[in-house]
Structures are given as structure tokens and as C-alpha cells.
Amino acid sequence: MPIRVLPPNLVNRIAAGEVIERPASAVKELVENAIDAGARNIEVTLRDGGRGLIAVADDGLGMTPAELALAVERHATSKLPDDDLVNIATLGFRGEALPSIGAVGRLTITSRKSGAAEAWRISVDGGAKGAPEPAALSAGTRVELRDLFFATPARLKFLKAVRTELDHAADIINRLAMAYPEIAFALFDDARAVLRYAPGGDLLADAAAARLARLSQVMGRDFADNALPIDTLRESVRLSGYIGLPTLNRATSAQQYLFVNGRPVRDRLLQGAVRGAYQDFLARDRHPLVALFVDLPAEEVDVNVHPTKAEVRFRDPGLVRGLIVGASKHALAAAGHRASTTVSLAALGSFRPGERPLSAANSWRPQHGSGPRGFGEQTAALYAPYDLPSVDPRTTDMSGLHAPSAPPAADGAPVAAHPLGAARAQLHETYIIAQTADGLVIVDQHAAHERLVYERMKTALAQAGIARQVLLIPAVVELDEAAAQRIVSRRGELAELGLVIEAFGPGAVVVREVPALLGATDTTGLIRDLADELAEFGQALSLKERLEQICGTMACHGSVRAGRRLAPAEMDALLREMEATPHSGQCNHGRPTYVELKLADIERLFGRR
Ligand SMILES: Nc1ncnc2c1ncn2[C@@H]1O[C@H](COP(=O)(O)OP(=O)(O)OP(=O)(O)O)[C@@H](O)[C@H]1O
Ligand SMILES: [Mg+2]
């Protein structure tokens, strides 16, 4: 068969295959164009989940008829004025989106250049381009895409239910809305408003306040109430945003929003960093809520590595990962014993007869302050069965934990001084009831104690260094040459973590000592995983993470199990230690260690308010 250059229309369809996967991808491209055009108001309308119609209207700069004609040509863009692929300040830069969309649907763009007397329109119908003609539009640009994928029936078959496609589009708009709080966004399903985000308004003077307001519009009041601010700079990388308390968690990572230079991304490196930061506080199958913004000089990141720009490549991935893990852990530690307000809301909710959990599918809908969202899911997570691993508690040092470290509040003494109050009773040999200044606290003694023991072990680990254990028979691990080299080059760091290795020919290492805490571990698996992670992140974090995991398992067994009767002084000592210990608001699996009920809430339960 002869080699030939493909006709432009086919080229555009092939390009669309990569970029326009479903209606939401077209929404993303069109909304990004509106943002790049300086719009302050962006309105999206879908019909039939986007299959019938996708319309995006903006009040941005607009285009002249000549610009309209160019905009739908392949590789035509106004966004790379200096032929510079490094300093990209816009969301778009490839000049591919409009011709691709025009090749797989019926595209009409109507636009009025700012200051121009009239508007113009151009159409591209399955790749056939028309000529610009006069049209009516007061300002900005309105793009309409009908019959998406009519020209590529194979794609059409893969579309999901209308509802699913609408959800995907809403997610795209949510993510962009979080990155641009100064812009108003709306999404309509036919005539019904699905999302509506007002611009920051008065808040615009204060960018941080505007951002928090938008985040709480998108992620709900719960998040805003239970989020810890992050704002930190390392070298030239700035990390800002909010991370949720561990007790506010979800079954999926869908509520993790990550941005790089104003661009929403789903980057594995960043997601891995978030997991790393929380792995100490959450069970593997629970996920925190976060909205994190990484800003760094354009030359430090390549945004041209993924067809839909969803992933980026950092020049120094270790730095970015370290920044996220470090700053998040720091913020979580500073939150002390705080558990999220949703815990007590969930507890109160389960008291109220007839309270219906909101369905998780509804969770992206705007909430109008009518109560906590994701309610049912959270309650379910809180009361999930608690399985204890069946290992022996060996090395856990329990001494000192029960010594009353602070004078217990005698009956009748003022209790306001302590956030967790004074212990009043123990119920079912499992729960401690304490009276606080304005309510009561119920502590799960096992969960609380487990956390305290765990934090102790971590401190010991940090202070005394990690005890090593010499392998009687050194283990030789075969790797590929590059992997072996990576491992050997980090020898010093690994030794600090208790792992002593040496090079063993070009493609192998020999392991002489391992961290004692790991016990009889699969050395080969550990080294191979480490080599992979070093390749990806340039950091030996996973070993630390593994150690913490082991601490967690041991702590669980060294703890006061449910079922042990505690003396009043012991109970008060536990409360005081919780107050003084970071992360004591949740156990190692993200469940709360205590629930606080305010008097006002209790009065409401009894109809006194
Ligand atoms: N809503 C709009 N308002 C004003 N100009 C627009 C709008 N949409 C597109 N344009 C113009 O059309 C050009 C082509 O848009 P297109 O989306 O195809 O490419 P791009 O945004 O430059 O790059 P990318 O393919 O990465 O999105 C843009 O560079 C811009 O000049
Ligand atoms: Mg574009």
C-alpha cells in the first residue's frame, strides 16, 4: 500500500479521538477557551447529556470574522505569541480543540469582538468549514456543538447514560470553577440549573477569602468547616489551599482537587503525595477531601505531556511530593486532637427519626446550607465494623500511659479548662463520658488509646533512630542495572531508615540489615518497590511509610481494649493526654476517637430549642 499524507479532515478526527473522549471533554475545551478569553461569566447548557447540544456562552474578548475563520483551522492559536512552549500562561496552547471538535460534530461559533459593531458566525459541520456570516450577539462568544460524534459513530456507542455524562461535565466545571473563583459559572441541563456559582463579589479584594468561598460552594460547607489551610513555599514552589481533617473522609478520591498553575490535573504523583500524607490517619479504602494548588515557575513544569493536559511533568518531582506530604502532615499535626464537626453532626443525625441520608450521587450538587452533605456515607463509615488484625503485641511500651499526668478534675471542679472536659463515667467498659464547659464528650477508649500509643512509637522512632536487625544470611536482590544504581545511590538515606545495602555487581544489591520493626519481611519485594518508587518520586518515603504502618498495627494491640474498666483518674489522664497529643482526634483508620455534643444540640434533640 502506498504511503500517503492523510487529508486534513481525517487528521482532525484522529486528533479528536485523543482529546474529545466524551461530551465533558468538549465542555472542558470550550470553557477553557472562555477563561483564556478573559470571560467573567460562563454559562454552559447541555441537552441530552451533551449528545444533543453543548452550548458555552462567555462575555470574553470575542473574535473578528477573520479570527473566527482562523480559530477553526488546525494548529491556529493566539496563545503562543513568542513560539515559546515553556512560558505558557493560558489553559490552551495547541490550537487543536476547535478543529477537532468541528470534525466530530456540528459546530457553530458566534462571536462579537469587544468594541465591534456587529457579531459574526462560522460553522464547521463534520469537518466541512463554512464562511463567516453576519449574526446577532450582544457581546462575547457563544459556541454551539450539536450532534457530537455524529461523524464518528464508534465513539457515539461508548457514551454512557445522560446522567453520567452530565456528572462528568459538572465535575469538569467544578474543577475549573475552583481554580477561577473570580469567574461566575453556571451549568444548565436543558432549562434546569444544575450548578450556579456567583463570582467572588466583595471578596475579590481578598483572594484567599474568595477561594475559600468558592471551595465551599463546590465542596460544601462541611469541607470549609473542617479544612485546614495550607500556604507554604519551598524553593520556587508554592503550595496553598485546604486539606480536610481525616475524620471527614470518603469512599473514593473524587473529592481530591489538585491544580498546577491554575490547571486542574489528575496527576498520579500528586495523588500519591496526598495518600502519603494521610496514610497514617486513614484506612486504605478511605480518602480525604483536599483542594491543593501548586504554583511554580513555568520552566519547572511541562504541561505538554498529556492529550487532555490532565497530567504534568515536574522537573523536580521529589520537591513537589515532599512539599505536599510535609505541609499536609504539619497542618494535621497542628490540628491537635480536633475531629471534624461532621462526626457529631452524623451522631446527632442518627438520633433523629426519619432523617434520610443524602445519596452520594447527589453530592456534587450545590448545597444551600440545608445540612451536612455526604451524610449517609459518613455515618456508614463511622460505624463500619472494626477488625483487629491478629498479631501479637510485642514491643509496645505501655508504661506511663496510665499514670495520671495531670491532676484529674475532682467532682464539682471547673471543667471548662479542658477541651475534652472531666471524666464522669465509663459505660459498657468501652466509652468514657466527660463533661465539658458547654456539652459532653464521648470517648472510644480503645480508639483513643491506640492513637496515643502510636504517636509515642513514632516519636521514639524519630528520636532514637530506627533499630536495625542484621540478616543472618544477607539477601541478594536482582534488579535491572538502572534500578540497582538508583538504590545504591541512596545508600546513606536508606541506612538512616535502617536498611543497609551494598552494590553487588552491575544488576544486583545485597541487603545486610533491615529495620527491626519490619520483622521477617519480604526483602526482595521491599527493594523492588523502593527502586520503582525512587524512579518515580526520587524519594525513599515509602520505607518511612511502611514503618509507620507497622507502628500502627502494633499500637492497635498495645492499646486498652474495649472491655477494660478504668479508674476515674485513668480516664482523666487519657483525656489530658489526648489533648496534648497531635492527631488524637482520630484512630489510625480515620474513625473518630471521640464525639462531642454541644448542650445546644442536646437541647434541640429534646425540643427545648
Ligand atoms: N471563547 C473564545 N473567545 C475568544 N477567542 C476564542 C474563544 N475560543 C477560541 N478562541 C480563539 O480561537 C483559537 C483556537 O482555539 P482552540 O481551542 O482551537 O485552540 P487553543 O485554545 O489556542 O489551544 P488548545 O487546542 O490547546 O485549546 C484560540 O487560540 C483563541 O484565539
Ligand atoms: Mg482551546
Coordinates of C-alpha atoms in Angstrom, one line a residue, residues 476-480 507-509 524 528:
V476 CA 20.9 -10.7 47.2
V477 CA 18.2 -8.9 45.2
E478 CA 18.4 -8.9 41.4
L479 CA 17.3 -5.7 39.7
D480 CA 17.9 -4.1 36.3
G507 CA 22.4 -5.5 38.3
A508 CA 22.0 -6.5 42.0
V509 CA 22.3 -5.3 45.5
T524 CA 13.2 -8.7 47.6
R528 CA 12.0 -3.7 44.2

